[in-house]
Amino acid sequence: MDYIVLAQQIANGLVNGMTYVLIATGLTLVFSVLHIINFAHGEFYMLGAFFTYFAAKLLGVDYISAAVIATLAVAALGVLANRLFFWPLRKEHEFTILLSSLGLALLLTNGGELLFGADPKYVDSPFADSIVQAGQLVVTQQRVLIFVVGAVILLALNLFIRHSRMGKMMRATAQNPEGAALTGVNIRQVYTVTFVLACGLAALAGALVGPTAMIFPTVGSWAVLKGFIVVILGGLGSIPGALIGGLSLGVIEALAGGYISLGFAQAIGYAIIIIVLLWRPQGLFGIARRT
Amino acid sequence: MPSRILLPLVIVLALAAPFLTANTYFHHLMVLWMLFSLLALSLNVIIGYIGELSFGHAAFFGIGAYTAALIGMNFGLAGIPGLVLAAIVAGLFGFVIGYVSLRIVGPQFAILTLGFGSIIYTITNYWVDLTRGPMGISNIQPLGLWGEGGPALTGARGYYYLTLFLVIAFAYACHALLNSRTGRAFIATRENAPLAASLGIDVFRIKLLGFVVATAVAGVAGGVYAHYLTVITPDVMSLQYVAALIIMVIVGGRGTIAGPIIGALIYVALLEALRALGPLRLVIFAALLTASVIFLPGGIVSLWRRITGEDTRPREAAE
Amino acid sequence: MKKTRWILTAAAALLAGSIFGASAEDKAPVRIGTIAPLSGPGAFDGQLAVEGMEAMAALINEKGGVLGGRKLELVKYDDKGNPEEGVSAAKRAIEQDDVDVIVGGWFSSVALTMKEVTRDRILNIMTSTQHPNTTKEGHKYLFRLNATSTMMSDTYSKFICDKMGLKTIAFITINDDYGRLEVENYRKLLGQCGIEILGNEFYNKEDTDFTTALTKLKALNPDAIYVSAINTAQGATIYRQIKQTGYQGTTIASAGNMNPKLVELSGKALEGVYSVSLYAPDSDNPRLKAWAEQYGKMFSNEPAFIGTLGAQAVELIAGAMDEVGDARDYEKLAAALKAHPWDTLLGTITFDDIGQAQQNIYLVQVKDGKITSVKE
């Protein structure tokens, strides 16, 4: 019996962890390529969930199509966000860019509250309440979906960055922006693609997680915090780091909450991150920061 | 030099301000402005002088507030002893956390401070026997000189003068520091740590010193806040305050003395002025904030520089 | 480039200036300072509350207002569900805006601190707060409409003990003063009638996923899980996730926290679930019907319990003012409210010496997606 509870908690943790991974991957991508810490990242997660809700409601499409539409729409918004809030500031101090993203986050949250209304909403999915039972383990189909889609998308992203031309340009920019520009990399295009990918990933996470909880315009702040912790834990700029970091944080929180104290679960998560950072300041998979 | 005339003028205005109106709500706003100024100035030591971003500053504010409140409630020392202890306890936490985190720089440092801040918040929220948990502490007695009995500050006007004094004193200390040897060591450390180290500056010690001072001052601000508002909850340590303080420092102008004070004024006045807009209030606030960052990346004080051509940035090397 | 920046900053300054200077003058309406959570996690509940007040004020104004023709006007303040913001809002309402009365206290933590600002200065009607100390440590002009959580749990526990046939129960409660008090009350009351309490999990007000806690509770295998959730979004998530963990037992909803939105969001997960409330939506009180109709005309939400409390506050204020013939004589207003029973949209209400209301508590159940009162 006890092993079943343990296995159940680990399964819960892995699914929550996968949502952290999806959120963190976008953050880490923007940081590694553009050296921007984007506080508004969580708001794109929020928009992903809301767009899914409205796409299903206003266009009358099913959940899967709504999620795809929302992901694409928010990815397109990424172009706009970059053009207005990040590209013009690329030469400014990092604190200035950070504050600009904080302003964007406030704008989207409060604008969302105004546009979408204060009432919580529920993204209806046919998979939300359908239970998959494996032995005595109970998981909903939606949670299985989160895990599988997350894994597939990460794999695809990894292939894209490793093998496509754009992926190579992004890596070149990450290593040395000036050098990359000199060799003919279109930095502006790199900025755009990076934001499109990051915002799309965040929106996808929102669309997937939407049906597991109620959505409201302030969910983004939660998402960005989790994303940051995972990114730092795994190592800034490292996609495998985001994967391992996210899954471990999810499992750590589930076990800490399940066996020690639910209220302290988050604090225990933080404590572990602090220990990891003191041991490896660059994070589990990070490379030491070059100055 | 217009600043020679300007500074005394500003101080005289600040001293006279509460007598311009009998409106106690206006006095309340002035107290908030001064409290936030003190906090923003202290955070500015970390952001502007050390050159690191701290997401944990509200925790030290909260530690100061809880220390002063508990000392006042349990030992009847709501006064100078309480505030001094608030500074010491917050500074001690600052020392330990700074000692551990300051070896790390950049975003990792920011997240470390966020982590420590969050742990302190969680403990405050759950250690109900000590802190009364989420319900917070209410009915905190007013600030006396030396605990109970004797004169006590009650009206907003009194708290305004107290906080104004603290702000002027700390601003002067920052000014004196920047013009001292230690101050130059600070700037050298912020601009180029390896170079500073090669010049024989103990970079880590300088940073730790700045961090402890900043957290201790935040503790004092917390203590005054607790006695002034008479109620505190763990929410004083929430991210909302962290973000607000960072906004004040950067919108005002980091690394300057006038900047954080102006930033605090804008924060308090703008939110109050926008109240009439109802639900649009925070949207407009966010829009103005973002616009100011995009159009005035150097902060509001950089406007002054544009008008007068005077350099308000104290010895900031070209970036 | 430089010029456009200048113009923009100047425009921003102008905008800020013009708003600061603006203030509307009317011919002396009675102004009700309304302090509620209008942003942040409690925003929706605050919105329902204020809408309830608006509808009642409109109804009274239609009939000519109070005190021979003075209209009721709500002056709204956002407390963000945060005690310090509540204190600031109350200060502003009294010292700057000079309102006639204050209605507030939707959350206990806010009510408990706000009452120190209003203490003996202004008539202050507290609405949905359930913490006993709100009135126990109250003041001369303080009234509270909701039943305390102790009164609620006295009624509710009798039903749970007598009618539900449970042997074991587990709790999931919010970690605040309200939640802690609930657990304490029910441990005692349910323990007395022989229901074993297997466990309790506290969650935080910012949590969005409860599977960890629910997995733990499910493993204890209780006959019922009692859910204490004041926030609609968190409540609906918990009810859904209880079913999603495969729990087959009974779900019990905490007292006073059932509203149509919660039912809509929770879907099948709330079907058949019990709660207690001061508000029976299927009551045929004509005052309630008139209010609900007005509410429907003005707002798109369905009227909720929290809205009826706001409406009741406005109704009582108007009644007391008309009886006393003054909007500011707080001594007389307080005496009038305590003097006799009042007929309101929720039925008859009486106040005791410390301003605590006594009103009917109904048992309600969700049936076919509607909140219905259980007739015994």
PDB file of C-alpha atoms in Angstrom, chain A residues 43-135:
ATOM      1  CA  GLU A  43       2.090  35.701 -18.829  1.00  0.00           C
ATOM      2  CA  PHE A  44       2.433  33.845 -22.114  1.00  0.00           C
ATOM      3  CA  TYR A  45       1.633  30.690 -20.195  1.00  0.00           C
ATOM      4  CA  MET A  46      -1.477  32.457 -18.870  1.00  0.00           C
ATOM      5  CA  LEU A  47      -2.387  33.657 -22.364  1.00  0.00           C
ATOM      6  CA  GLY A  48      -1.967  30.119 -23.702  1.00  0.00           C
ATOM      7  CA  ALA A  49      -4.554  28.848 -21.242  1.00  0.00           C
ATOM      8  CA  PHE A  50      -6.987  31.728 -21.872  1.00  0.00           C
ATOM      9  CA  PHE A  51      -6.646  31.591 -25.638  1.00  0.00           C
ATOM     10  CA  THR A  52      -7.431  27.878 -25.512  1.00  0.00           C
ATOM     11  CA  TYR A  53     -10.532  28.658 -23.469  1.00  0.00           C
ATOM     12  CA  PHE A  54     -11.712  31.386 -25.833  1.00  0.00           C
ATOM     13  CA  ALA A  55     -10.825  29.474 -28.998  1.00  0.00           C
ATOM     14  CA  ALA A  56     -12.959  26.566 -27.811  1.00  0.00           C
ATOM     15  CA  LYS A  57     -15.776  28.836 -26.713  1.00  0.00           C
ATOM     16  CA  LEU A  58     -15.911  31.386 -29.522  1.00  0.00           C
ATOM     17  CA  LEU A  59     -14.857  29.252 -32.488  1.00  0.00           C
ATOM     18  CA  GLY A  60     -16.558  26.134 -31.197  1.00  0.00           C
ATOM     19  CA  VAL A  61     -13.572  23.925 -31.970  1.00  0.00           C
ATOM     20  CA  ASP A  62     -12.530  20.898 -29.919  1.00  0.00           C
ATOM     21  CA  TYR A  63      -9.886  21.025 -27.201  1.00  0.00           C
ATOM     22  CA  ILE A  64      -6.941  19.819 -29.297  1.00  0.00           C
ATOM     23  CA  SER A  65      -7.548  22.325 -32.123  1.00  0.00           C
ATOM     24  CA  ALA A  66      -8.114  25.085 -29.576  1.00  0.00           C
ATOM     25  CA  ALA A  67      -4.793  24.277 -27.915  1.00  0.00           C
ATOM     26  CA  VAL A  68      -2.994  24.372 -31.278  1.00  0.00           C
ATOM     27  CA  ILE A  69      -4.637  27.665 -32.251  1.00  0.00           C
ATOM     28  CA  ALA A  70      -3.754  29.191 -28.878  1.00  0.00           C
ATOM     29  CA  THR A  71      -0.141  28.059 -29.104  1.00  0.00           C
ATOM     30  CA  LEU A  72       0.265  29.541 -32.576  1.00  0.00           C
ATOM     31  CA  ALA A  73      -1.495  32.777 -31.650  1.00  0.00           C
ATOM     32  CA  VAL A  74       0.651  33.332 -28.578  1.00  0.00           C
ATOM     33  CA  ALA A  75       3.784  32.450 -30.555  1.00  0.00           C
ATOM     34  CA  ALA A  76       2.758  35.202 -32.982  1.00  0.00           C
ATOM     35  CA  LEU A  77       2.341  37.564 -30.047  1.00  0.00           C
ATOM     36  CA  GLY A  78       5.929  36.737 -29.200  1.00  0.00           C
ATOM     37  CA  VAL A  79       6.980  38.566 -32.379  1.00  0.00           C
ATOM     38  CA  LEU A  80       5.148  41.665 -31.183  1.00  0.00           C
ATOM     39  CA  ALA A  81       6.491  41.473 -27.640  1.00  0.00           C
ATOM     40  CA  ASN A  82      10.025  41.216 -28.935  1.00  0.00           C
ATOM     41  CA  ARG A  83       9.560  44.089 -31.378  1.00  0.00           C
ATOM     42  CA  LEU A  84       8.097  46.446 -28.741  1.00  0.00           C
ATOM     43  CA  PHE A  85       9.724  45.489 -25.474  1.00  0.00           C
ATOM     44  CA  PHE A  86      13.008  43.685 -26.061  1.00  0.00           C
ATOM     45  CA  TRP A  87      14.562  44.456 -29.442  1.00  0.00           C
ATOM     46  CA  PRO A  88      14.645  48.254 -28.886  1.00  0.00           C
ATOM     47  CA  LEU A  89      16.431  47.782 -25.547  1.00  0.00           C
ATOM     48  CA  ARG A  90      19.015  45.258 -26.669  1.00  0.00           C
ATOM     49  CA  LYS A  91      21.925  47.625 -26.016  1.00  0.00           C
ATOM     50  CA  GLU A  92      20.699  48.764 -22.584  1.00  0.00           C
ATOM     51  CA  HIS A  93      21.792  47.478 -19.190  1.00  0.00           C
ATOM     52  CA  GLU A  94      20.364  44.078 -18.196  1.00  0.00           C
ATOM     53  CA  PHE A  95      18.412  45.642 -15.301  1.00  0.00           C
ATOM     54  CA  THR A  96      16.627  47.941 -17.734  1.00  0.00           C
ATOM     55  CA  ILE A  97      15.549  45.031 -19.909  1.00  0.00           C
ATOM     56  CA  LEU A  98      14.489  43.111 -16.838  1.00  0.00           C
ATOM     57  CA  LEU A  99      12.304  45.983 -15.688  1.00  0.00           C
ATOM     58  CA  SER A 100      10.833  46.310 -19.150  1.00  0.00           C
ATOM     59  CA  SER A 101       9.809  42.663 -18.969  1.00  0.00           C
ATOM     60  CA  LEU A 102       8.406  43.222 -15.479  1.00  0.00           C
ATOM     61  CA  GLY A 103       6.342  46.078 -16.889  1.00  0.00           C
ATOM     62  CA  LEU A 104       5.120  43.852 -19.706  1.00  0.00           C
ATOM     63  CA  ALA A 105       4.185  41.199 -17.137  1.00  0.00           C
ATOM     64  CA  LEU A 106       2.147  43.703 -15.111  1.00  0.00           C
ATOM     65  CA  LEU A 107       0.529  44.994 -18.269  1.00  0.00           C
ATOM     66  CA  LEU A 108      -0.526  41.538 -19.411  1.00  0.00           C
ATOM     67  CA  THR A 109      -1.774  40.409 -15.990  1.00  0.00           C
ATOM     68  CA  ASN A 110      -3.812  43.508 -15.313  1.00  0.00           C
ATOM     69  CA  GLY A 111      -4.910  43.825 -18.906  1.00  0.00           C
ATOM     70  CA  GLY A 112      -5.955  40.171 -18.732  1.00  0.00           C
ATOM     71  CA  GLU A 113      -7.969  40.826 -15.586  1.00  0.00           C
ATOM     72  CA  LEU A 114      -9.770  43.606 -17.417  1.00  0.00           C
ATOM     73  CA  LEU A 115     -10.321  41.798 -20.718  1.00  0.00           C
ATOM     74  CA  PHE A 116     -11.012  38.279 -19.527  1.00  0.00           C
ATOM     75  CA  GLY A 117     -12.871  39.227 -16.359  1.00  0.00           C
ATOM     76  CA  ALA A 118     -12.033  38.349 -12.786  1.00  0.00           C
ATOM     77  CA  ASP A 119     -14.092  35.165 -12.736  1.00  0.00           C
ATOM     78  CA  PRO A 120     -12.043  31.975 -12.836  1.00  0.00           C
ATOM     79  CA  LYS A 121     -12.500  29.857 -15.941  1.00  0.00           C
ATOM     80  CA  TYR A 122     -12.250  26.202 -16.772  1.00  0.00           C
ATOM     81  CA  VAL A 123     -10.688  24.919 -19.962  1.00  0.00           C
ATOM     82  CA  ASP A 124     -12.832  21.948 -20.872  1.00  0.00           C
ATOM     83  CA  SER A 125     -10.964  18.932 -22.149  1.00  0.00           C
ATOM     84  CA  PRO A 126     -12.387  15.479 -22.857  1.00  0.00           C
ATOM     85  CA  PHE A 127      -9.314  14.006 -21.158  1.00  0.00           C
ATOM     86  CA  ALA A 128      -9.557  15.943 -17.894  1.00  0.00           C
ATOM     87  CA  ASP A 129     -11.758  13.579 -15.929  1.00  0.00           C
ATOM     88  CA  SER A 130     -11.000  10.309 -17.717  1.00  0.00           C
ATOM     89  CA  ILE A 131      -8.914   8.144 -15.490  1.00  0.00           C
ATOM     90  CA  VAL A 132      -6.176   5.801 -16.641  1.00  0.00           C
ATOM     91  CA  GLN A 133      -5.538   3.049 -14.143  1.00  0.00           C
ATOM     92  CA  ALA A 134      -2.321   1.070 -14.078  1.00  0.00           C
ATOM     93  CA  GLY A 135      -2.547  -1.375 -11.220  1.00  0.00           C
TER      94      GLY A 135
END
